[in-house]
Amino acid sequence: MSPEIPFVFHFCLSSMLLGCIAAVQLDGLTMELIHRDSPQSPLYPGNLPLAERIPKPSACPFAGLHHQTSMMSANKAATNKMISPLTSYGDPFLFFAQVGVGSFQEKSNHPHFKTYNFQIDTGNELSWIQCEGCQNKGNMCFPHMDPPYLNSQSKSYKPISCNQHSFCEPNQCKEGMCTYDVTYGPGSYTRGNLANETFTLYSSHGKRTALEDITFGCSTDSRNMKYAFLFDKNPVSGVLGMGWGPRSFLAQLGSISHGKFSYCIKANNTQNTYLRFGKHIVKSKNLQTTKIMQVKPSAAYHVNLLGISVNGVKLNITKTDLAVRKDGSRGCRIDAGTLATLLVKPVFDRLHTALADHLSRNQNLKRWIIHKLHKDLCYEQLSDAGRENLPVVTFHLENADLEVKPEAIFLFREFEGKNVFCLSMLSDDSKTIIGAYQQMKQKFVYDTKARVLSFGPEDCEKNG
Ligand SMILES: *[C@@H]1O[C@H](CO)[C@@H](O)[C@H](O)[C@H]1NC(C)=O
Ligand SMILES: *[C@@H]1O[C@H](CO)[C@@H](O)[C@H](O)[C@H]1NC(C)=O
Ligand SMILES: *[C@@H]1O[C@H](CO)[C@@H](O)[C@H](O)[C@H]1NC(C)=O
């Protein structure tokens, strides 16, 4: 269990009890990641039977895989035209963190910050939230359940003047104030003002910790921001950047995180999980360790993927398909904000062929062609035995093997009364990303100071 949080001193802006926050020297932090369907979520479906509360996608249950929406982060691809059925079926990855923002004139019985839901983005640096300026003429807001953040009314909101702060990109300014721009894909971006604000974190014990002067983006204009949540009921206001770089929330946590965080993605339930920082990371035995690298300007965590095996048989993969190119393209990232693993086409094709060969020998399976164009690899289970002897895929990283079990390789669904499963990895023109679906039931510890990633199988239900 995580240690009790040491409180150094308290301050209250007005009332004696309500709204007090502790300004503390923490040496660790545990943030609860709230599942979309948990009682703490604004989308808590209450006691509705499962069948009623999960909206059924109108089309084929797997088509959305090709319009991948991310789970722990803002959408990365502007081409995403629909919500993945993975997510609309209530998959295990819809988590967000609740964080208090700002300091407002307190009315009795109200805390003096406002709580918003953030997605966690392990692929980008800067945190941002949708601010009131998005309602100005010519700007755009993304659909959201709550009104935008009223930054002008917060006493702790401090815009950063042009070129006065190292987080301010040189001359990225408007009217003397520093601006920011985060692009998630062609045509998908958030822009606005760079500012400091007080962020109040809820720790696992219900304690609150105020962090002053966190530099973030106050979004006044965003385009094509789609979330892994329902469009009309999107509870997510912004993103906490957990990527690699000085502007990252992880780095701004300073001695609380020591540049280290961990997560463990559960399968099959709607329970909350934890994002742990610094000394709150629970020690595990037998973790393997591999090098993580920065490939600038990207803030993503890159790993050396040396090869892939199917049931212990190495695929014939050309090394240059996985190596980082001079222009920073290719290579391999690990990212919990990407739903299904992406593999560059030649590598994907080899894996597809090897898996298809293996599965074609299973007489309890029948190949399903859902979408020829996208090279789906789907099977109908003709009997329960169809679930047996499914292959294991191993990603050979430098000095460490990430073994992915069938339950994290394939997506199992009931469709039109049949048990069907499909490969939940995708081909991509340029990127290789080990995504969250293939990370489930394993614990991952990112250490940006030691530049290593440790991981290993873990019972994530036990709050790993
Ligand atoms: C914003 O916060 C940083 C520390 O995170 C500090 O160095 C800087 O002076 C602050 N700027 C303003 C305008 O408050
Ligand atoms: C591996 O692939 C390369 C390029 O496609 C091919 O030239 C080579 O013969 C293959 N090697 C094996 C052992 O199949
Ligand atoms: C979910 O639970 C079912 C039965 O409890 C099990 O057969 C299945 O493997 C689990 N799926 C995952 C992804 O763990």
XYZ file of C-alpha atoms and ligand atoms in Angstrom:
506
model
C 0.000 0.000 0.000
C 1.064 3.557 -0.532
C 2.414 5.410 2.481
C 0.312 8.018 4.236
C 0.896 11.457 2.792
C 2.927 13.711 5.052
C 1.271 17.074 5.537
C 3.732 19.845 6.149
C 1.438 22.802 6.527
C -2.083 23.796 5.636
C -3.502 26.989 4.376
C -7.073 28.027 3.844
C -8.232 30.911 1.769
C -11.308 31.569 3.829
C -13.451 29.006 5.572
C -11.818 26.982 8.284
C -12.672 23.534 7.139
C -14.146 23.361 3.696
C -11.892 24.058 0.833
C -8.699 23.762 2.829
C -5.855 22.451 0.857
C -2.514 21.280 2.011
C 0.647 22.703 0.529
C 3.012 19.889 1.066
C 6.388 18.442 0.368
C 5.301 15.092 -0.941
C 7.701 12.448 -1.977
C 5.253 10.430 -3.953
C 1.692 10.579 -5.135
C -1.067 8.175 -6.045
C -3.725 9.455 -8.400
C -6.826 7.427 -8.801
C -7.815 6.935 -12.407
C -11.579 6.924 -12.535
C -13.256 4.484 -14.840
C -16.009 5.892 -16.996
C -18.556 3.592 -15.384
C -17.398 3.884 -11.791
C -19.615 5.625 -9.202
C -17.203 8.610 -9.166
C -17.685 9.157 -12.865
C -20.240 11.626 -14.205
C -21.230 8.863 -16.593
C -21.895 6.311 -13.871
C -24.669 4.208 -15.296
C -26.094 3.423 -11.887
C -27.817 0.126 -11.595
C -28.820 -0.278 -15.169
C -28.263 -3.745 -16.507
C -25.136 -3.940 -18.595
C -27.077 -4.507 -21.787
C -28.960 -1.243 -21.386
C -26.175 1.024 -20.327
C -23.676 0.309 -23.036
C -24.761 1.854 -26.297
C -24.592 -0.632 -29.101
C -22.648 0.514 -32.107
C -24.865 0.554 -35.130
C -22.432 -1.105 -37.472
C -20.077 -4.015 -37.290
C -18.512 -4.449 -33.870
C -14.962 -4.276 -35.090
C -15.021 -1.593 -37.743
C -14.058 1.043 -35.228
C -10.688 -0.515 -34.705
C -9.727 1.197 -37.898
C -10.778 4.524 -36.533
C -8.824 4.106 -33.424
C -9.639 6.407 -30.586
C -7.217 6.632 -27.774
C -8.037 5.668 -24.264
C -5.947 7.593 -21.885
C -5.251 10.579 -24.051
C -6.757 13.019 -26.455
C -7.340 11.682 -29.868
C -4.203 11.475 -31.915
C -5.497 10.935 -35.376
C -7.688 13.391 -37.171
C -8.827 10.583 -39.399
C -10.789 9.053 -36.567
C -14.301 9.378 -37.845
C -16.116 7.346 -35.237
C -15.867 6.124 -31.718
C -14.293 2.756 -31.482
C -16.769 0.036 -30.583
C -13.997 -1.100 -28.295
C -14.780 1.891 -26.186
C -18.510 2.047 -26.709
C -18.695 -1.544 -25.548
C -17.278 -0.451 -22.230
C -13.775 -1.717 -22.660
C -11.422 -1.560 -19.702
C -9.416 1.454 -20.731
C -11.675 4.440 -20.255
C -9.991 6.180 -17.398
C -9.589 9.775 -16.433
C -8.035 11.663 -13.524
C -9.935 14.240 -11.496
C -7.952 17.358 -10.726
C -8.980 20.617 -9.036
C -8.060 23.695 -11.049
C -7.655 27.307 -9.962
C -8.825 29.234 -6.930
C -12.173 30.922 -6.896
C -13.956 33.245 -4.548
C -15.357 30.806 -2.097
C -19.024 30.542 -1.356
C -19.791 28.602 1.754
C -19.829 24.858 1.295
C -17.900 25.051 -1.927
C -14.292 24.170 -2.361
C -12.362 27.016 -3.891
C -11.179 25.097 -6.884
C -13.161 23.508 -9.675
C -12.802 19.849 -10.436
C -12.297 18.702 -14.003
C -11.660 15.361 -15.624
C -8.417 14.937 -17.515
C -7.217 12.218 -19.752
C -3.664 11.033 -19.235
C -1.423 11.373 -22.251
C 1.862 9.494 -22.192
C 2.746 10.696 -25.685
C 2.713 14.473 -25.198
C 4.305 16.959 -22.829
C 2.014 19.862 -22.191
C -1.134 19.649 -20.089
C -4.094 21.730 -21.205
C -7.698 22.460 -20.408
C -10.515 23.995 -22.412
C -10.834 27.628 -21.291
C -13.524 30.259 -21.662
C -11.794 31.881 -24.667
C -12.987 29.038 -26.890
C -16.411 30.695 -26.887
C -15.044 33.846 -28.507
C -15.959 34.614 -32.074
C -13.948 32.633 -34.607
C -12.723 30.128 -32.041
C -13.970 26.646 -31.392
C -14.709 24.573 -28.300
C -14.996 20.807 -28.340
C -18.220 19.280 -27.014
C -18.125 18.967 -23.285
C -20.595 18.350 -20.467
C -19.399 21.268 -18.310
C -18.841 24.885 -19.288
C -15.224 25.754 -20.168
C -12.803 26.695 -17.425
C -13.408 30.275 -16.261
C -9.759 31.243 -16.081
C -10.436 34.986 -15.833
C -12.200 34.415 -12.504
C -9.452 32.348 -10.932
C -7.192 34.195 -8.540
C -4.259 31.903 -9.209
C -4.401 32.087 -13.014
C -1.255 33.789 -14.308
C -0.709 34.146 -18.029
C 2.955 33.978 -19.031
C 4.407 36.916 -20.921
C 6.119 36.414 -24.215
C 9.619 34.917 -24.059
C 9.837 35.241 -20.268
C 9.807 31.570 -19.473
C 11.756 28.637 -20.816
C 8.444 26.817 -21.410
C 7.444 29.566 -23.820
C 8.445 28.593 -27.342
C 10.537 31.434 -28.802
C 8.262 34.072 -30.309
C 5.169 31.897 -30.088
C 3.230 34.829 -28.767
C 0.125 36.888 -29.256
C -0.266 40.424 -27.943
C 2.778 40.021 -25.720
C 1.566 36.802 -24.125
C 2.956 33.345 -24.673
C 0.813 30.896 -26.651
C 0.953 27.151 -27.188
C -0.055 24.747 -29.912
C -0.421 20.993 -29.526
C -1.149 19.025 -32.687
C -2.492 15.488 -32.428
C -2.691 14.734 -36.111
C -3.437 16.538 -39.350
C -6.215 19.030 -38.602
C -6.513 18.046 -34.963
C -5.094 20.526 -32.512
C -5.567 22.669 -29.434
C -4.234 26.224 -29.213
C -4.372 28.926 -26.613
C -2.410 30.695 -23.931
C 0.391 29.370 -21.820
C -0.281 30.141 -18.167
C 0.398 29.105 -14.600
C -2.345 27.806 -12.364
C -2.803 25.958 -9.096
C -3.680 22.307 -9.614
C -5.168 20.468 -6.661
C -4.648 16.747 -6.746
C -6.762 14.185 -4.977
C -4.643 11.446 -3.622
C -5.797 7.906 -3.016
C -6.632 8.617 0.615
C -9.020 11.408 -0.271
C -6.378 13.969 0.724
C -5.877 16.993 -1.416
C -2.597 18.514 -2.446
C -2.303 21.928 -4.042
C 0.511 22.477 -6.499
C 1.056 26.111 -7.361
C 2.371 27.446 -10.640
C 1.862 24.438 -12.837
C 2.412 25.645 -16.378
C -0.348 24.527 -18.735
C -2.165 25.426 -21.914
C -5.439 27.315 -21.568
C -7.177 26.188 -24.734
C -9.065 28.862 -26.619
C -9.386 27.064 -29.920
C -9.467 23.389 -30.747
C -10.364 21.403 -33.830
C -11.246 17.780 -34.350
C -10.797 16.835 -30.735
C -12.655 13.641 -30.222
C -12.537 11.573 -27.162
C -12.970 7.982 -26.344
C -16.120 9.108 -24.568
C -19.551 9.756 -25.879
C -19.605 12.920 -27.931
C -22.597 14.543 -26.293
C -21.609 13.485 -22.807
C -17.906 14.083 -22.901
C -16.772 14.605 -19.302
C -13.138 15.255 -20.245
C -11.963 18.880 -20.217
C -8.342 18.414 -21.050
C -5.198 16.409 -20.826
C -2.452 15.832 -18.291
C 0.765 15.497 -20.269
C 2.814 12.594 -19.005
C 5.270 12.611 -21.902
C 8.990 13.197 -21.680
C 10.200 16.783 -21.366
C 10.384 19.741 -18.998
C 6.854 20.995 -19.720
C 5.338 17.641 -18.838
C 3.130 17.364 -15.767
C 5.401 14.510 -14.703
C 8.445 16.783 -14.752
C 6.589 19.665 -13.081
C 5.756 17.374 -10.175
C 9.475 17.690 -9.389
C 10.507 15.828 -6.263
C 7.021 14.316 -5.950
C 7.614 12.183 -9.017
C 11.403 12.217 -9.407
C 10.528 11.702 -13.065
C 8.966 8.311 -12.336
C 5.440 6.955 -12.784
C 3.695 3.605 -13.011
C 0.378 2.152 -14.129
C -1.178 -1.259 -14.427
C -4.102 -1.664 -16.829
C -6.742 -4.100 -15.665
C -8.896 -6.221 -17.890
C -12.564 -7.017 -17.680
C -13.867 -4.635 -15.094
C -14.873 -1.100 -14.461
C -12.887 -0.549 -11.300
C -10.640 2.422 -10.894
C -6.930 2.051 -11.223
C -3.931 4.078 -10.111
C -1.287 6.273 -11.584
C 1.573 6.331 -9.106
C 4.483 8.731 -8.873
C 7.861 8.662 -7.161
C 8.006 6.738 -3.927
C 4.371 5.664 -4.191
C 5.304 3.243 -6.942
C 4.804 -0.190 -5.444
C 7.925 -2.302 -5.656
C 7.556 -5.472 -7.696
C 9.877 -8.377 -8.038
C 11.062 -9.786 -11.308
C 10.411 -6.825 -13.529
C 12.360 -6.739 -16.765
C 14.059 -3.536 -17.771
C 14.603 -1.940 -21.155
C 16.019 1.375 -22.299
C 13.660 4.270 -23.115
C 14.784 6.998 -25.468
C 13.739 10.488 -26.485
C 13.485 11.174 -30.178
C 13.020 14.900 -30.352
C 10.822 16.779 -30.956
C 8.521 13.950 -29.886
C 7.786 13.657 -26.163
C 6.828 9.995 -26.558
C 8.720 7.138 -24.920
C 10.700 5.238 -27.525
C 11.928 1.695 -27.015
C 14.233 -0.469 -29.118
C 12.008 -3.117 -30.664
C 14.426 -5.675 -32.077
C 12.018 -8.343 -33.247
C 8.681 -10.106 -32.821
C 7.910 -13.799 -32.254
C 4.716 -15.800 -32.589
C 4.756 -18.774 -30.234
C 8.518 -18.523 -29.980
C 9.119 -18.416 -33.737
C 10.828 -15.215 -34.835
C 9.273 -13.308 -37.676
C 11.513 -12.368 -40.553
C 11.533 -8.627 -39.983
C 13.834 -6.183 -41.678
C 15.626 -4.211 -38.949
C 15.321 -0.915 -40.781
C 11.516 -1.113 -40.547
C 11.758 -0.710 -36.766
C 14.829 1.489 -36.416
C 14.564 5.247 -35.864
C 15.345 7.132 -39.059
C 17.471 10.238 -39.272
C 14.366 12.432 -39.526
C 12.987 10.939 -36.302
C 10.357 8.822 -38.022
C 9.846 5.069 -37.569
C 11.262 3.548 -34.398
C 8.890 2.171 -31.784
C 7.005 3.942 -29.018
C 5.240 2.628 -26.009
C 2.082 4.576 -25.245
C -0.906 3.962 -23.005
C -2.792 6.650 -24.926
C -2.995 4.553 -28.061
C -5.628 1.866 -27.910
C -4.387 -0.945 -30.136
C -0.785 -1.519 -31.159
C 0.215 -0.060 -34.522
C 2.870 -1.745 -36.627
C 4.477 -0.428 -39.802
C 3.009 -2.270 -42.735
C 5.826 -4.722 -43.598
C 6.029 -5.778 -39.948
C 2.260 -5.978 -39.562
C 1.998 -8.112 -42.704
C 4.513 -10.626 -41.338
C 2.673 -10.850 -38.029
C -0.693 -11.139 -39.789
C 0.579 -13.991 -41.950
C 2.168 -15.841 -39.028
C -0.972 -15.566 -36.895
C -3.234 -16.559 -39.795
C -1.034 -19.613 -40.483
C -1.229 -20.605 -36.879
C -4.970 -20.093 -36.528
C -5.829 -21.785 -39.833
C -4.679 -25.042 -38.250
C -7.321 -24.743 -35.522
C -10.367 -26.693 -36.696
C -12.586 -25.022 -34.131
C -12.165 -21.685 -35.835
C -13.653 -20.250 -38.998
C -12.119 -17.231 -40.687
C -14.395 -14.199 -40.893
C -13.813 -11.589 -43.531
C -15.265 -8.365 -42.188
C -13.399 -5.701 -43.995
C -11.048 -6.860 -46.717
C -9.470 -3.489 -47.211
C -8.234 -3.319 -43.686
C -6.941 -6.857 -43.527
C -8.951 -7.805 -40.492
C -7.901 -11.043 -38.937
C -11.142 -12.317 -37.447
C -12.405 -15.748 -36.509
C -15.618 -17.284 -35.351
C -15.267 -19.833 -32.585
C -17.163 -22.901 -33.727
C -16.885 -24.370 -30.239
C -15.399 -23.482 -26.887
C -12.234 -25.276 -27.939
C -11.679 -22.437 -30.413
C -10.322 -20.383 -27.523
C -7.658 -22.963 -26.758
C -4.097 -22.945 -28.027
C -4.241 -19.398 -29.266
C -0.774 -18.020 -29.968
C 1.391 -15.772 -27.810
C 3.144 -12.774 -29.359
C 6.467 -11.604 -27.945
C 7.885 -8.158 -28.560
C 11.655 -8.476 -28.202
C 12.821 -5.208 -26.695
C 16.433 -4.462 -25.860
C 17.275 -6.769 -22.911
C 13.616 -7.543 -22.229
C 10.777 -9.534 -23.773
C 7.227 -8.244 -23.592
C 5.077 -11.329 -23.785
C 1.514 -10.659 -24.908
C -1.062 -13.323 -24.102
C -3.961 -14.167 -26.457
C -6.433 -12.197 -24.313
C -4.365 -9.068 -25.020
C -3.746 -9.873 -28.691
C -7.319 -10.492 -29.743
C -10.536 -8.715 -29.029
C -13.278 -11.153 -28.066
C -16.889 -10.225 -28.716
C -20.277 -11.772 -29.044
C -21.793 -10.728 -32.327
C -25.111 -11.921 -33.772
C -25.082 -14.808 -31.338
C -21.629 -15.923 -32.367
C -18.360 -15.783 -30.484
C -15.989 -13.831 -32.629
C -12.509 -12.474 -32.106
C -10.260 -10.213 -34.136
C -6.626 -9.233 -33.982
C -6.509 -5.970 -32.066
C -3.397 -4.597 -33.703
C -3.325 -2.390 -36.763
C -1.149 -1.664 -39.733
C 0.188 1.876 -40.070
C 2.021 3.721 -42.834
C 4.751 5.132 -40.659
C 4.388 4.366 -36.958
C 5.007 1.480 -34.600
C 3.380 2.008 -31.207
C 2.884 -0.587 -28.494
C -0.608 0.372 -27.368
C -2.597 -0.040 -24.179
C -4.581 -3.109 -25.196
C -1.359 -5.087 -25.510
C -0.163 -3.713 -22.154
C -3.029 -4.999 -20.054
C -2.363 -7.130 -16.994
C 1.204 -5.900 -16.847
C 2.739 -3.247 -14.699
C 4.827 -0.523 -16.334
C 7.230 1.753 -14.489
C 8.685 4.659 -16.472
C 11.832 6.218 -15.042
C 12.841 9.257 -17.084
C 15.916 9.964 -14.955
C 17.404 6.483 -15.238
C 15.956 6.313 -18.793
C 14.516 2.856 -18.281
C 11.144 1.188 -18.521
C 10.486 -1.744 -16.187
C 7.590 -4.096 -16.719
C 6.237 -7.500 -15.914
C 3.011 -9.448 -15.515
C 1.006 -8.259 -12.540
C -2.382 -8.792 -11.025
C -3.530 -5.239 -11.639
C -6.716 -5.903 -9.656
C -4.501 -5.774 -6.578
C -3.719 -2.106 -7.125
C -0.313 -2.761 -8.634
C 5.130 30.142 -13.664
O 5.659 29.062 -12.927
C 7.062 28.870 -13.039
C 7.442 27.674 -12.215
O 6.696 26.567 -12.581
C 7.811 30.109 -12.591
O 9.197 29.923 -12.826
C 7.306 31.313 -13.332
O 7.894 32.479 -12.801
C 5.799 31.449 -13.214
N 5.352 32.535 -14.059
C 4.356 33.341 -13.706
C 3.976 34.405 -14.664
O 3.738 33.189 -12.677
C 13.421 -12.524 -45.035
O 12.868 -11.478 -45.811
C 13.775 -10.991 -46.786
C 13.161 -9.754 -47.418
O 11.800 -9.870 -47.599
C 14.081 -12.086 -47.759
O 14.967 -11.637 -48.759
C 14.704 -13.270 -47.021
O 14.925 -14.353 -47.888
C 13.811 -13.705 -45.884
N 14.524 -14.679 -45.061
C 13.962 -15.813 -44.671
C 14.810 -16.704 -43.812
O 12.838 -16.143 -44.989
C -12.477 -11.741 -18.850
O -13.114 -12.673 -18.021
C -13.431 -13.878 -18.650
C -14.218 -14.748 -17.697
O -14.164 -14.240 -16.421
C -12.150 -14.567 -19.094
O -12.445 -15.777 -19.759
C -11.406 -13.633 -20.041
O -10.170 -14.199 -20.387
C -11.179 -12.292 -19.402
N -10.646 -11.387 -20.401
C -9.551 -10.729 -20.201
C -9.165 -9.826 -21.299
O -8.892 -10.845 -19.179
